[in-house]
Coordinates of C-alpha atoms in Angstrom, one line a residue:
X1 CA -12.5 1.1 -34.1
X2 CA -14.7 3.8 -31.9
X3 CA -13.7 4.1 -28.6
X4 CA -16.0 2.5 -25.6
X5 CA -17.9 5.1 -23.3
X6 CA -18.9 3.7 -19.6
X7 CA -20.8 5.1 -17.0
X8 CA -19.0 6.8 -14.4
X9 CA -20.7 4.4 -12.3
X10 CA -19.8 1.4 -14.0
X11 CA -16.2 3.1 -13.6
X12 CA -16.6 2.6 -10.1
X13 CA -18.0 -0.5 -9.7
X14 CA -15.0 -2.1 -12.2
X15 CA -12.4 -0.1 -9.9
X16 CA -13.9 -2.1 -6.8
X17 CA -14.0 -5.4 -7.9
X18 CA -10.2 -5.0 -9.9
X19 CA -9.6 -4.1 -5.4
X20 CA -11.3 -7.3 -4.4
X21 CA -14.6 -5.6 -3.0
X22 CA -17.1 -7.0 -5.4
X23 CA -16.7 -10.4 -3.4
X24 CA -18.0 -11.8 -0.2
X25 CA -15.3 -12.3 2.8
X26 CA -14.2 -15.3 2.8
X27 CA -15.7 -17.9 5.3
X28 CA -14.2 -19.8 8.2
X29 CA -10.5 -19.4 9.2
X30 CA -8.1 -16.9 6.8
X31 CA -5.2 -18.8 5.6
X32 CA -1.5 -17.8 4.6
X33 CA -3.0 -19.1 1.4
X34 CA -5.6 -16.4 1.4
X35 CA -3.0 -13.4 2.1
X36 CA -0.9 -14.5 -1.0
X37 CA -3.5 -13.7 -3.8
X38 CA -5.2 -11.1 -2.0
X39 CA -1.3 -9.7 -2.2
X40 CA -1.2 -11.3 -5.5
X41 CA -4.1 -9.0 -6.5
X42 CA -3.0 -5.8 -5.4
X43 CA 0.6 -6.0 -6.5
X44 CA 1.8 -4.8 -3.1
X45 CA 1.1 -3.1 0.2
X46 CA 3.0 0.0 1.0
X47 CA 4.8 -0.4 4.4
X48 CA 4.1 3.2 6.9
X49 CA 5.9 3.1 10.2
X50 CA 2.5 5.5 12.2
X51 CA 0.9 2.8 14.8
X52 CA -2.1 4.7 15.8
X53 CA -4.4 2.0 14.7
X54 CA -2.4 -0.6 12.8
X55 CA 0.4 -0.7 10.7
X56 CA -0.3 0.8 7.1
X57 CA 0.6 -3.1 5.4
X58 CA -1.6 -4.6 7.8
X59 CA -4.8 -2.9 7.4
X60 CA -5.6 -3.4 3.4
X61 CA -5.8 -7.8 3.8
X62 CA -8.4 -6.7 6.9
X63 CA -10.5 -4.6 5.0
X64 CA -10.9 -7.2 2.1
X65 CA -10.3 -10.5 4.3
X66 CA -11.7 -9.6 8.0
X67 CA -10.7 -11.1 11.2
X68 CA -6.5 -12.7 10.2
X69 CA -3.5 -13.2 12.2
X70 CA -1.2 -10.8 11.3
X71 CA 1.6 -13.0 12.3
X72 CA 0.7 -14.9 8.4
X73 CA 2.3 -12.0 6.8
X74 CA 4.7 -11.1 9.4
X75 CA 6.5 -14.7 8.2
X76 CA 5.7 -13.7 4.2
X77 CA 7.3 -11.0 4.4
X78 CA 10.4 -11.3 7.3
X79 CA 9.9 -15.1 8.1
X80 CA 12.3 -17.8 7.5
X81 CA 14.0 -18.1 3.6
X82 CA 11.9 -21.0 2.9
X83 CA 8.9 -19.3 3.9
X84 CA 9.6 -16.0 2.1
X85 CA 7.1 -14.7 -0.2
X86 CA 7.5 -11.3 0.0
X87 CA 10.1 -8.6 0.1
X88 CA 10.4 -4.6 0.7
X89 CA 11.4 -2.4 -2.1
X90 CA 10.6 1.6 -3.1
X91 CA 7.4 0.5 -5.5
X92 CA 4.7 2.7 -4.4
X93 CA 6.7 4.2 -1.7
X94 CA 8.5 1.7 0.7
X95 CA 6.3 -1.7 -0.3
X96 CA 5.9 -5.1 0.4
X97 CA 5.6 -7.0 -2.8
X98 CA 5.5 -10.9 -3.9
X99 CA 9.2 -11.9 -4.2
X100 CA 8.2 -13.1 -7.8
X101 CA 7.9 -9.3 -8.9
X102 CA 11.6 -8.8 -8.4
X103 CA 13.1 -9.7 -11.5
X104 CA 10.4 -6.3 -12.8
X105 CA 12.1 -4.1 -10.3
X106 CA 16.1 -4.7 -11.0
X107 CA 16.0 -2.4 -14.2
X108 CA 15.2 0.0 -11.2
X109 CA 17.7 -1.1 -8.2
X110 CA 20.2 -1.3 -11.4
X111 CA 19.5 2.3 -12.3
X112 CA 19.8 3.7 -8.4
X113 CA 23.5 1.9 -8.6
X114 CA 24.4 3.2 -11.7
X115 CA 23.2 7.0 -10.3
X116 CA 21.0 7.7 -12.6
X117 CA 18.2 9.1 -10.7
X118 CA 15.0 7.6 -10.1
X119 CA 13.8 10.3 -7.3
X120 CA 16.3 9.4 -5.1
X121 CA 18.7 12.5 -5.5
X122 CA 19.7 13.2 -1.7
X123 CA 21.0 9.2 -2.0
X124 CA 22.7 9.3 -5.1
X125 CA 24.1 12.5 -4.0
X126 CA 25.6 11.2 -0.5
X127 CA 26.8 8.0 -2.6
X128 CA 29.1 10.1 -5.0
X129 CA 30.6 11.6 -1.8
X130 CA 31.1 8.3 0.3
X131 CA 31.3 5.6 -1.8
X132 CA 34.2 4.1 0.4
X133 CA 31.9 4.1 3.4
X134 CA 29.2 2.8 1.6
X135 CA 31.0 -0.1 1.1
X136 CA 32.9 -0.6 4.3
X137 CA 28.9 -0.6 5.4
X138 CA 28.4 -3.5 2.9
X139 CA 31.5 -5.2 4.0
X140 CA 30.2 -5.3 7.4
X141 CA 26.8 -6.7 6.7
X142 CA 28.4 -9.3 4.2
X143 CA 31.2 -10.3 7.5
X144 CA 29.0 -9.7 10.6
X145 CA 25.6 -11.0 9.4
X146 CA 22.1 -9.0 9.0
X147 CA 22.5 -5.5 11.1
X148 CA 20.7 -2.5 11.6
X149 CA 21.6 1.2 11.7
X150 CA 22.1 1.0 15.3
X151 CA 24.1 -2.1 15.1
X152 CA 26.9 -0.4 12.7
X153 CA 30.2 -0.6 14.4
X154 CA 30.4 3.5 12.5
X155 CA 27.2 5.0 12.1
X156 CA 28.7 8.1 11.0
X157 CA 27.8 11.8 11.0
X158 CA 24.0 12.6 12.0
X159 CA 22.4 14.8 9.3
X160 CA 19.7 17.2 9.4
X161 CA 17.6 16.3 6.4
X162 CA 16.5 12.7 5.8
X163 CA 14.8 12.6 9.5
X164 CA 17.8 12.8 10.7
X165 CA 19.6 9.8 9.7
X166 CA 23.1 9.4 10.1
X167 CA 25.9 7.8 7.5
X168 CA 25.0 4.4 8.6
X169 CA 21.5 4.2 8.2
X170 CA 22.0 6.8 4.1
X171 CA 24.5 4.1 3.4
X172 CA 21.8 1.2 4.0
X173 CA 19.3 3.0 2.8
X174 CA 21.4 3.2 -0.3
X175 CA 23.0 -0.3 -0.5
X176 CA 18.9 -1.0 -0.3
X177 CA 17.8 1.0 -3.1
X178 CA 20.5 -0.8 -5.5
X179 CA 19.4 -4.1 -4.5
X180 CA 22.3 -5.1 -2.9
X181 CA 20.7 -5.4 0.9
X182 CA 17.1 -6.2 1.5
X183 CA 15.4 -6.3 4.8
X184 CA 16.0 -9.7 6.6
X185 CA 13.6 -8.9 9.2
X186 CA 11.6 -5.9 11.3
X187 CA 12.4 -5.7 15.1
X188 CA 11.1 -3.6 17.8
X189 CA 9.3 -0.3 17.2
X190 CA 9.8 -1.5 13.4
X191 CA 13.0 -1.1 12.9
X192 CA 14.7 -2.3 9.9
X193 CA 17.6 -5.0 9.8
X194 CA 19.4 -5.4 6.5
X195 CA 21.5 -8.2 4.8
X196 CA 23.1 -9.0 1.8
X197 CA 19.8 -9.7 -0.9
X198 CA 21.7 -13.0 -1.9
X199 CA 20.7 -14.4 1.3
X200 CA 17.5 -13.6 2.1
X201 CA 15.4 -14.1 -1.1
X202 CA 14.6 -17.5 -2.2
X203 CA 17.4 -19.1 -4.4
X204 CA 14.6 -19.8 -7.2
X205 CA 13.8 -16.1 -7.3
X206 CA 17.2 -14.9 -7.7
X207 CA 17.5 -17.1 -10.6
X208 CA 14.8 -16.1 -12.2
X209 CA 16.0 -13.7 -16.0
X210 CA 16.3 -10.4 -15.7
X211 CA 13.4 -8.8 -18.3
X212 CA 15.1 -5.7 -20.0
X213 CA 14.1 -2.2 -18.7
X214 CA 10.8 -2.0 -20.9
X215 CA 9.4 -5.1 -20.9
X216 CA 9.9 -4.8 -17.1
X217 CA 7.8 -1.7 -17.0
X218 CA 4.9 -2.7 -19.7
X219 CA 4.6 -5.6 -17.2
X220 CA 4.6 -3.6 -14.1
X221 CA 1.7 -1.5 -15.9
X222 CA -0.2 -4.7 -16.7
X223 CA -0.3 -5.4 -13.1
X224 CA -1.3 -1.9 -12.0
X225 CA -4.3 -2.2 -14.5
X226 CA -5.6 -5.8 -13.5
X227 CA -5.3 -4.1 -10.0
X228 CA -7.1 -0.7 -10.8
X229 CA -9.3 -2.4 -13.3
X230 CA -10.0 1.3 -15.1
X231 CA -7.2 3.9 -14.7
X232 CA -6.4 6.7 -16.3
X233 CA -2.2 7.2 -17.4
X234 CA -1.4 9.2 -13.8
X235 CA -3.5 6.3 -11.7
X236 CA -1.3 3.8 -13.3
X237 CA 2.2 5.5 -13.5
X238 CA 1.8 6.3 -9.8
X239 CA 0.7 2.4 -8.3
X240 CA 4.7 1.6 -9.2
X241 CA 5.5 5.1 -9.0
X242 CA 7.3 5.2 -12.8
X243 CA 8.3 7.9 -14.7
X244 CA 6.1 10.0 -17.2
X245 CA 8.1 9.2 -20.3
X246 CA 8.8 5.6 -19.6
X247 CA 5.1 5.2 -19.0
X248 CA 3.4 7.1 -22.2
X249 CA 5.5 4.8 -24.2
X250 CA 4.9 1.6 -22.7
X251 CA 1.2 2.4 -22.2
X252 CA 1.4 2.9 -26.5
X253 CA 3.0 -0.3 -26.7
X254 CA 0.1 -2.0 -24.2
X255 CA -2.7 -0.7 -26.3
X256 CA -1.2 -1.5 -29.6
X257 CA -0.7 -4.9 -28.8
X258 CA -4.6 -5.1 -27.4
X259 CA -3.0 -5.6 -23.3
X260 CA -5.2 -2.5 -22.7
X261 CA -8.3 -0.7 -23.9
X262 CA -8.6 3.0 -24.0
X263 CA -12.0 4.0 -23.2
X264 CA -14.0 7.8 -22.3
X265 CA -15.6 7.7 -19.0
X266 CA -18.6 9.9 -17.9
X267 CA -16.7 13.3 -16.2
X268 CA -12.9 12.1 -16.6
X269 CA -11.9 15.0 -18.2
X270 CA -8.5 12.4 -19.3
X271 CA -8.7 9.0 -21.2
X272 CA -9.1 5.8 -19.5
X273 CA -7.2 2.8 -19.7
X274 CA -9.3 -0.8 -19.1
X275 CA -7.9 -3.7 -18.3
X276 CA -9.7 -6.2 -20.7
X277 CA -10.1 -8.9 -18.0
X278 CA -11.5 -6.5 -15.8
X279 CA -15.1 -7.8 -14.5
X280 CA -17.8 -5.6 -14.8
X281 CA -20.3 -6.2 -11.6
X282 CA -23.8 -4.7 -12.3
X283 CA -23.5 -4.3 -8.3
X284 CA -21.3 -4.2 -5.8
X285 CA -22.2 -4.9 -1.8
X286 CA -18.9 -4.0 -0.4
X287 CA -18.2 -3.0 3.4
X288 CA -15.2 -1.7 4.8
X289 CA -13.1 0.5 6.6
X290 CA -10.4 1.6 4.5
X291 CA -6.8 2.6 6.0
X292 CA -5.2 6.1 4.2
X293 CA -2.6 3.8 2.2
X294 CA -5.0 1.7 0.9
X295 CA -4.7 0.8 -2.7
X296 CA -8.1 1.9 -3.6
X297 CA -8.0 5.1 -2.2
X298 CA -4.0 6.5 -1.8
X299 CA -3.9 8.4 -4.4
X300 CA -6.6 11.0 -3.6
X301 CA -7.1 12.6 -7.0
X302 CA -8.3 9.4 -8.4
X303 CA -10.7 8.7 -5.1
X304 CA -12.3 12.4 -6.0
X305 CA -12.8 11.0 -9.4
X306 CA -14.4 7.9 -8.1
X307 CA -15.9 8.3 -5.3
X308 CA -16.8 12.0 -5.4
X309 CA -15.3 12.3 -1.8
X310 CA -12.4 14.7 -1.1
X311 CA -9.9 12.8 1.1
X312 CA -6.7 14.3 3.1
X313 CA -4.4 12.4 5.8
X314 CA -4.2 15.2 8.5
X315 CA -1.4 13.7 10.6
X316 CA 1.0 16.8 10.0
X317 CA -1.7 19.3 10.1
X318 CA -1.9 20.8 13.2
X319 CA -4.6 20.0 16.2
X320 CA -6.4 22.9 14.9
X321 CA -6.9 23.3 11.7
X322 CA -8.0 19.5 11.4
X323 CA -11.1 18.9 9.8
X324 CA -11.8 14.9 9.9
X325 CA -9.1 14.1 12.2
X326 CA -5.8 12.5 13.3
X327 CA -6.3 9.1 11.6
X328 CA -9.1 9.0 9.5
X329 CA -10.9 6.0 7.5
X330 CA -13.2 6.3 4.8
X331 CA -16.5 3.8 5.4
X332 CA -17.0 1.7 2.3
X333 CA -21.0 0.7 1.7
X334 CA -22.1 -0.6 -0.9
X335 CA -20.3 1.5 -3.5
X336 CA -19.8 4.6 -2.3
X337 CA -17.5 6.2 0.4
X338 CA -20.3 7.1 2.8
X339 CA -18.6 8.4 6.2
X340 CA -15.0 9.2 8.0
X341 CA -14.0 7.4 11.2
X342 CA -11.3 9.2 13.3
X343 CA -10.0 5.8 15.3
X344 CA -7.5 5.1 17.4
X345 CA -6.8 1.6 19.4
X346 CA -5.9 2.5 22.9
X347 CA -4.0 -0.7 24.0
X348 CA -3.2 0.3 27.5
X349 CA -7.4 0.3 28.0
X350 CA -7.6 -2.3 25.5
X351 CA -10.4 0.0 23.7
X352 CA -11.0 0.8 20.2
X353 CA -11.8 4.5 20.1
X354 CA -13.9 6.3 18.0
X355 CA -13.1 9.7 18.3
X356 CA -15.1 11.4 15.8
X357 CA -17.9 10.0 12.7
X358 CA -18.6 12.5 9.9
X359 CA -21.2 11.6 7.5
X360 CA -21.1 12.3 3.9
X361 CA -23.7 15.3 2.7
X362 CA -27.2 13.0 2.1
X363 CA -26.2 10.2 4.2
X364 CA -29.0 9.0 6.5
X365 CA -27.3 7.1 10.1
X366 CA -29.7 4.6 9.8
X367 CA -28.5 3.7 6.9
X368 CA -25.2 3.1 7.9
X369 CA -24.9 2.6 11.3
X370 CA -25.6 -1.4 11.8
X371 CA -22.7 -2.0 9.1
X372 CA -20.5 0.6 10.9
X373 CA -21.4 -1.0 14.4
X374 CA -20.3 -4.9 13.1
X375 CA -17.1 -3.5 11.2
X376 CA -16.2 -1.5 14.0
X377 CA -16.7 -4.5 16.4
X378 CA -15.0 -6.7 13.8
X379 CA -11.7 -4.2 13.9
X380 CA -12.2 -4.8 17.7
X381 CA -11.8 -8.0 17.7
X382 CA -8.9 -8.2 15.1
X383 CA -6.7 -5.7 17.3
X384 CA -7.5 -7.7 20.2
X385 CA -9.6 -5.0 21.9
X386 CA -12.5 -5.6 24.2
X387 CA -14.7 -2.7 23.5
X388 CA -15.7 -0.3 20.9
X389 CA -16.3 3.7 23.0
X390 CA -17.8 5.4 20.3
X391 CA -18.3 9.5 20.6
X392 CA -20.6 12.2 22.0
X393 CA -22.8 11.2 18.4
X394 CA -25.9 11.2 20.1
X395 CA -28.2 10.0 16.6
X396 CA -25.4 7.7 15.6
X397 CA -24.5 6.1 19.2
X398 CA -29.0 5.5 19.3
X399 CA -28.5 4.1 16.0
X400 CA -25.8 1.7 16.4
X401 CA -27.2 0.4 20.0
X402 CA -25.2 -0.3 22.9
X403 CA -21.6 -1.8 22.1
X404 CA -19.5 -3.7 24.6

């Protein structure tokens, strides 16, 4: 059968629809059910400790749903066992995932327990060197209940790499990677508190059967394809950080089974995989500020391929070498990324600081000012900030008008 060829614009609209940007935000109050449906669509939320605006896991839900109570997400992730609908694990980096995905990652946990690699070689080396100490940490959690690294009776030696973690933190992270402990809650400055997985996850989740590794990988790739709509092998592999050999083998099986379709996309140098159930809207009227770790844009090469938008996070770039700013959010309008905004929540002064706005080439300030103003006001309201402080950008400020 001859492969279908899609235009670049059609592929972009498919991707936006798959990520939830082809539909209007729900009217009225946003409930926990809205959150669970959105997370199910995305498959996961990346976790990051940077809190310049809001922590990374909160922002993709705001981008798709608007003003929602972040406490809903906290309860889904770290609430009572009966409320828990999410769990933490290494998926796309550190991530929050629906608890129903736990069986799909048990093969990764088992590989970690077996010292079988999967990209955490320093943790495996630590385990080989400190197996007895790790078991002591596990027993302390079993005896005392949920503990953070700072609660351990013996934190051990502090080491240079791994963010200066001590042996206690490394032991907890190895137990976490092996699935023996998980996050019971977060406290203070987002410090992870660990407990035995069997005491945290709902019993019905623990009783779910464990699929073979190849079937779990196929399902993870199906979920990646549903979340992305259309994607290259690299895009699909990156979503849950699967291995190259595993991904290529599973994709061939999924194409053979008809679960994915191979297509060509205008301007793409690599074959694309299309989710057969993907929506194909003729028009997308999106409007959203996108966090650096939003699933729509976290794979930078894909972002450039879809939107002709070269994007890099500059948190770790020296101030004098930054091109756009410290914490820059792309602005989606329609089906294009039209601007970049360097934002900060200045909580002491109750202000959303817009340090800079960079319009993309060919974008007229008057076309974006109104939607951008509305989105900034919505963001400030969600963050509980009283005012939006615009940069010294005369044309933009005039086009936006006065903002409280």
